[in-house]
Coordinates of C-alpha atoms in Angstrom, one line a residue:
M1 CA -103.6 7.6 -4.6
S2 CA -103.8 11.4 -5.4
L3 CA -105.2 12.3 -1.9
I4 CA -102.8 10.3 -0.6
L5 CA -100.0 12.2 -1.6
W6 CA -101.5 15.3 -1.2
S7 CA -101.6 14.9 2.1
C8 CA -98.4 13.1 3.3
L9 CA -97.0 15.5 1.2
V10 CA -99.2 18.4 3.3
F11 CA -98.0 16.5 6.5
L12 CA -94.4 16.5 5.6
M13 CA -94.3 20.3 4.8
M14 CA -96.2 20.9 8.3
K15 CA -94.1 19.0 10.2
A16 CA -90.9 20.7 8.6
L17 CA -92.2 24.3 9.0
L18 CA -92.7 23.2 12.8
E19 CA -89.4 22.1 13.0
I20 CA -88.0 25.8 11.7
K21 CA -85.9 26.9 15.0
V22 CA -86.5 30.6 13.7
G23 CA -89.9 31.6 15.0
L24 CA -91.7 33.3 11.6
E25 CA -94.3 35.2 13.7
E26 CA -91.5 36.9 15.2
K27 CA -89.9 37.8 12.2
M28 CA -92.9 38.8 9.5
H29 CA -95.0 41.2 10.4
M30 CA -97.6 42.7 7.7
N31 CA -97.5 46.6 7.8
K32 CA -98.3 49.4 5.7
L33 CA -96.3 51.0 3.6
C34 CA -96.3 52.4 0.1
Q35 CA -96.5 56.2 0.1
Y36 CA -96.7 55.9 -3.9
S37 CA -99.1 52.5 -4.8
N38 CA -102.5 52.3 -5.5
K39 CA -104.1 52.6 -1.5
N40 CA -105.9 49.8 -2.1
L41 CA -103.1 46.9 -2.3
M42 CA -101.4 48.7 0.7
N43 CA -102.7 45.8 3.2
A44 CA -101.2 43.6 0.4
A45 CA -97.6 45.1 1.6
Y46 CA -95.7 41.8 3.0
H47 CA -92.9 42.6 5.1
K48 CA -90.0 40.8 6.2
K49 CA -86.9 41.4 8.1
F50 CA -84.8 38.1 7.5
Y51 CA -83.1 36.2 4.5
M52 CA -84.0 33.0 3.6
Q53 CA -80.4 31.7 4.6
D54 CA -81.3 32.4 8.2
L55 CA -83.2 30.2 9.1
Y56 CA -82.4 27.2 10.4
L57 CA -82.9 24.5 8.1
K58 CA -82.4 20.8 9.3
N59 CA -81.9 18.5 6.0
Q60 CA -82.3 18.9 2.5
L61 CA -85.6 17.6 2.5
Q62 CA -87.3 21.8 4.7
K63 CA -85.0 23.5 2.6
M64 CA -87.4 21.7 -0.4
L65 CA -90.9 21.7 1.1
M66 CA -90.1 25.4 2.5
I67 CA -89.2 26.1 -1.5
T68 CA -92.4 24.5 -2.4
Y69 CA -94.5 25.9 0.4
I70 CA -93.1 29.4 -0.6
S71 CA -94.1 28.9 -4.0
M72 CA -97.3 27.7 -3.5
L73 CA -98.0 30.9 -1.6
M74 CA -96.6 32.8 -4.7
K75 CA -98.8 31.1 -6.9
Y76 CA -102.0 32.1 -4.7
L77 CA -101.3 35.6 -4.5
I78 CA -100.9 35.7 -8.0
N79 CA -104.9 33.3 -8.6
Y80 CA -105.9 35.5 -5.9
L81 CA -105.2 38.7 -7.8
K82 CA -106.4 37.7 -11.1
Q83 CA -109.6 36.6 -9.1
K84 CA -110.1 39.9 -8.1
Q85 CA -108.6 41.4 -10.9
L86 CA -106.3 43.7 -9.9
L87 CA -104.6 45.8 -12.2
L88 CA -101.7 46.3 -10.5
A89 CA -100.1 44.2 -8.3
V90 CA -97.1 45.1 -5.9
V91 CA -95.4 43.0 -3.4
M92 CA -92.9 44.3 -0.8
I93 CA -89.9 42.3 0.3
K94 CA -86.6 42.3 2.9
V95 CA -88.4 45.1 4.1
T96 CA -87.6 46.5 7.6
Q97 CA -90.3 49.7 9.3
I98 CA -88.8 52.1 6.5
S99 CA -91.5 54.3 5.7
K100 CA -90.8 55.1 10.0
D101 CA -87.4 55.3 10.0
W102 CA -86.8 57.6 6.9
L103 CA -89.2 59.8 8.4
M104 CA -87.9 59.3 12.6
E105 CA -84.2 58.9 12.2
S106 CA -83.9 60.9 8.9
K107 CA -82.1 57.9 6.7
K108 CA -81.6 59.2 3.4
L109 CA -82.7 57.2 0.1
G110 CA -81.7 55.8 -2.9
V111 CA -84.4 55.3 -5.4
I112 CA -83.7 52.8 -8.6
N113 CA -87.3 53.0 -10.8
I114 CA -86.4 49.3 -13.5
D115 CA -89.4 50.5 -16.0
S116 CA -89.8 51.5 -20.1
H117 CA -91.1 54.7 -18.7
L118 CA -90.0 57.8 -16.4
D119 CA -93.7 57.6 -14.4
V120 CA -93.0 61.4 -14.0
R121 CA -96.2 62.7 -15.7
P122 CA -98.4 65.1 -14.2
L123 CA -101.5 64.3 -11.7
I124 CA -104.8 64.7 -13.2
N125 CA -106.6 67.6 -12.4
Q126 CA -103.1 68.4 -10.1
N127 CA -105.0 66.0 -7.5
Q128 CA -105.6 62.0 -8.8
S129 CA -102.4 60.1 -8.9
H130 CA -102.1 57.5 -12.1
S131 CA -100.3 54.9 -12.9
G132 CA -97.8 57.1 -14.6
S133 CA -97.1 59.3 -11.8
P134 CA -95.7 57.7 -8.1
F135 CA -92.2 59.2 -9.6
R136 CA -93.5 62.8 -9.4
S137 CA -95.5 62.0 -6.7
M138 CA -92.3 61.1 -5.1
L139 CA -90.1 63.9 -6.4
E140 CA -92.0 66.4 -5.3
D141 CA -92.6 65.3 -1.4
R142 CA -89.6 67.0 0.0
E143 CA -90.9 65.9 3.3
R144 CA -89.4 62.0 3.0
Y145 CA -87.8 62.8 -0.1
Q146 CA -84.9 65.3 0.5
N147 CA -81.5 64.9 -0.1
S148 CA -82.1 61.1 -1.5
K149 CA -81.2 60.3 -5.3
F150 CA -83.4 59.1 -8.1
I151 CA -82.2 56.7 -10.9
E152 CA -84.4 55.6 -13.8
F153 CA -83.4 52.3 -15.3
A154 CA -84.0 50.3 -18.7
I155 CA -86.2 53.4 -20.1
K156 CA -87.2 53.6 -23.4
G157 CA -86.3 56.4 -25.5
C158 CA -89.5 56.3 -27.3
T159 CA -92.1 55.9 -24.3
C160 CA -90.7 59.3 -22.9
S161 CA -91.2 62.6 -23.9
Y162 CA -88.2 65.0 -23.4
E163 CA -90.1 67.5 -21.4
H164 CA -90.3 64.7 -18.6
Y165 CA -86.3 63.7 -19.2
L166 CA -85.6 67.1 -18.2
Y167 CA -87.4 67.1 -15.3
V168 CA -86.3 64.1 -13.9
L169 CA -82.0 65.5 -14.4
N170 CA -84.0 69.0 -13.1
K171 CA -84.4 67.3 -9.4
G172 CA -81.3 65.6 -9.4
G173 CA -82.2 62.1 -10.9
K174 CA -80.3 60.2 -13.4
V175 CA -81.5 58.2 -16.6
Y176 CA -80.4 54.2 -17.7
F177 CA -82.1 54.0 -21.2
L178 CA -81.7 50.9 -22.6
E179 CA -80.7 51.6 -26.5
K180 CA -78.2 53.9 -25.3
D181 CA -77.0 53.0 -22.5
I182 CA -77.7 49.0 -21.1
R183 CA -77.3 47.5 -24.8
R184 CA -74.4 48.7 -25.7
L185 CA -72.2 46.8 -22.9
N186 CA -70.5 43.8 -24.4
A187 CA -72.3 41.3 -22.9
E188 CA -74.5 38.8 -22.1
N189 CA -75.8 39.9 -19.7
Q190 CA -76.4 43.5 -20.2
G191 CA -79.7 43.9 -18.0
S192 CA -77.7 42.3 -14.5
C193 CA -74.5 44.1 -16.0
A194 CA -75.7 47.5 -15.8
M195 CA -77.9 47.5 -12.7
N196 CA -74.8 45.6 -10.9
N197 CA -73.1 49.1 -11.4
V198 CA -76.1 51.1 -10.8
L199 CA -76.2 49.8 -7.5
K200 CA -73.0 49.3 -6.9
E201 CA -72.7 53.4 -6.8
F202 CA -76.0 53.4 -4.5
E203 CA -73.9 51.5 -1.5
D204 CA -71.0 53.0 -2.2
D205 CA -72.4 56.5 -1.4
Q206 CA -72.1 57.0 2.4
N207 CA -74.9 59.0 2.1
I208 CA -77.0 57.0 1.2
D209 CA -78.6 54.6 4.0
Y210 CA -81.6 52.8 2.6
I211 CA -82.8 51.4 -1.4
F212 CA -85.6 51.0 -2.9
L213 CA -85.6 49.1 -6.1
S214 CA -89.4 49.4 -7.9
F215 CA -89.7 46.8 -10.9
D216 CA -91.8 48.0 -13.5
V217 CA -92.9 44.4 -15.5
D218 CA -93.7 46.2 -18.7
S219 CA -90.6 46.9 -18.8
I220 CA -88.9 42.4 -20.1
N221 CA -90.1 41.7 -22.9
S222 CA -93.4 40.8 -24.0
A223 CA -91.9 37.5 -25.2
W224 CA -91.6 36.8 -21.5
C225 CA -94.4 39.1 -19.1
P226 CA -97.2 40.0 -21.5
G227 CA -99.4 40.1 -19.2
V228 CA -98.9 44.5 -18.5
S229 CA -100.8 47.2 -19.9
A230 CA -98.4 48.6 -21.7
P231 CA -96.5 45.8 -23.0
S232 CA -92.7 45.6 -24.7
V233 CA -93.1 44.3 -28.1
V234 CA -90.2 45.5 -28.9
G235 CA -87.3 45.4 -27.3
G236 CA -87.8 45.2 -23.0
L237 CA -84.8 43.1 -20.4
T238 CA -85.3 39.1 -20.9
N239 CA -86.5 37.0 -18.4
F240 CA -83.0 36.1 -17.9
E241 CA -82.2 39.3 -17.0
A242 CA -85.1 39.9 -15.0
L243 CA -83.9 37.0 -12.8
S244 CA -80.2 38.1 -12.9
I245 CA -81.4 41.7 -11.9
M246 CA -83.8 40.2 -9.1
E247 CA -80.5 37.2 -8.4
R248 CA -78.0 40.8 -7.7
A249 CA -80.8 42.9 -5.7
K250 CA -80.9 40.3 -3.1
K251 CA -77.1 40.4 -2.2
S252 CA -77.4 43.5 -1.8
K253 CA -77.1 44.8 2.2
K254 CA -78.5 48.1 1.5
I255 CA -81.9 47.8 -0.3
K256 CA -84.9 47.4 2.3
L257 CA -87.6 47.5 -0.5
I258 CA -88.7 46.2 -3.3
D259 CA -91.7 46.2 -5.6
L260 CA -93.5 44.7 -8.5
S261 CA -95.6 46.3 -10.6
E262 CA -97.9 46.5 -13.0
F263 CA -98.9 43.1 -13.9
N264 CA -102.3 42.9 -15.5
P265 CA -103.9 39.8 -15.2
T266 CA -106.7 40.6 -17.2
I267 CA -104.3 40.9 -20.4
E268 CA -102.7 37.6 -19.5
C269 CA -101.7 35.6 -16.4
E270 CA -100.2 32.2 -17.1
R271 CA -96.8 33.0 -18.6
T272 CA -96.2 36.6 -16.8
S273 CA -97.3 35.5 -13.7
N274 CA -94.7 32.1 -14.0
L275 CA -92.2 34.8 -14.7
I276 CA -93.0 36.7 -11.5
S277 CA -93.4 34.5 -8.9
E278 CA -89.1 33.1 -10.2
M279 CA -88.9 36.7 -10.2
I280 CA -90.0 36.7 -6.0
I281 CA -88.5 33.6 -5.6
T282 CA -85.6 34.7 -6.6
F283 CA -84.7 37.4 -5.0
I284 CA -86.2 35.6 -1.7
L285 CA -83.8 32.3 -1.4

C-alpha cells in the first residue's frame, strides 16, 4: 500500500513540475564560485537566478508538491554530505555570476559574516588556508575586495582575540558583538532586528552593488545546532532568530550570494540538518 501511495506522489510531483511554465533549465545553472571556501566543495555551489515566487504554479497542489520536492532535495544533500563525511558544507543560493560581474564591471561588494568567530586568523605557514582564515584572505585580496565593505555579526567576545578585532577595524570593517550590540535590543527577536539594521545600511548605500551573506551555523546555540566543530554552548542565536534572518535576507534585492558553513555531520546530523534544511527552504520560498 505504501508503495502505491509513494508512486502516486511521485507521479503527481512529476506532473506538477512538467506543467511549470518557467524553464528551470534556463533559470538555474551550475558554476564554480566561492574564492575562499573549500575548493573540493566548489562544484556543490548552487546558483539561482529566480525567486520561488517567480514560478507560475497553477494551484495550491503544485505549490505544495514543489515545496515537498525542494525539501526532499535538501534532505538528500544533507545525507550526501553525511555519507561523504564532509566537514564543511557550503550551499550557494540566489546567485547571478557575481564573481564575473564583480571583476569585469567593478561591482562593489558588501560582505556580512554571521559567526561566533571573526575568522581572520593568519594562514598556516603563510600559504595554507583553514576554517579560521577565509575573511583574512578576502580582506587581503586587493584586486577583488577594493572599496568594498565588511561587517562581522553576532560575534562572541570570548571567542576572538583583541588583535584580530583590531585587524578587522583597521581594514575598515565593523564588528557587532552578540552580547554588547545585539542582546541589548528590547525585542523578542533581537538577532533579526539587528540584522535588519545591518542589511538596511548596505541596501541604502549607493556605493554597494551586491551583498554576500555568510552564515556560519556555529553562531546558533548548540541546543538547536549541535553539529558543528565549535558549538555555541553558552549564548548564540536561537533557531527562531536564524530563520528570521533568512526570511529577512530573501527580501533583499542586493543579496546575490549566501552560504551556510561549518556544518559537521560527523558530530551530529539530525537536529542540525533539520534546522539547516528549514533555513534553506525559508530563504528559497
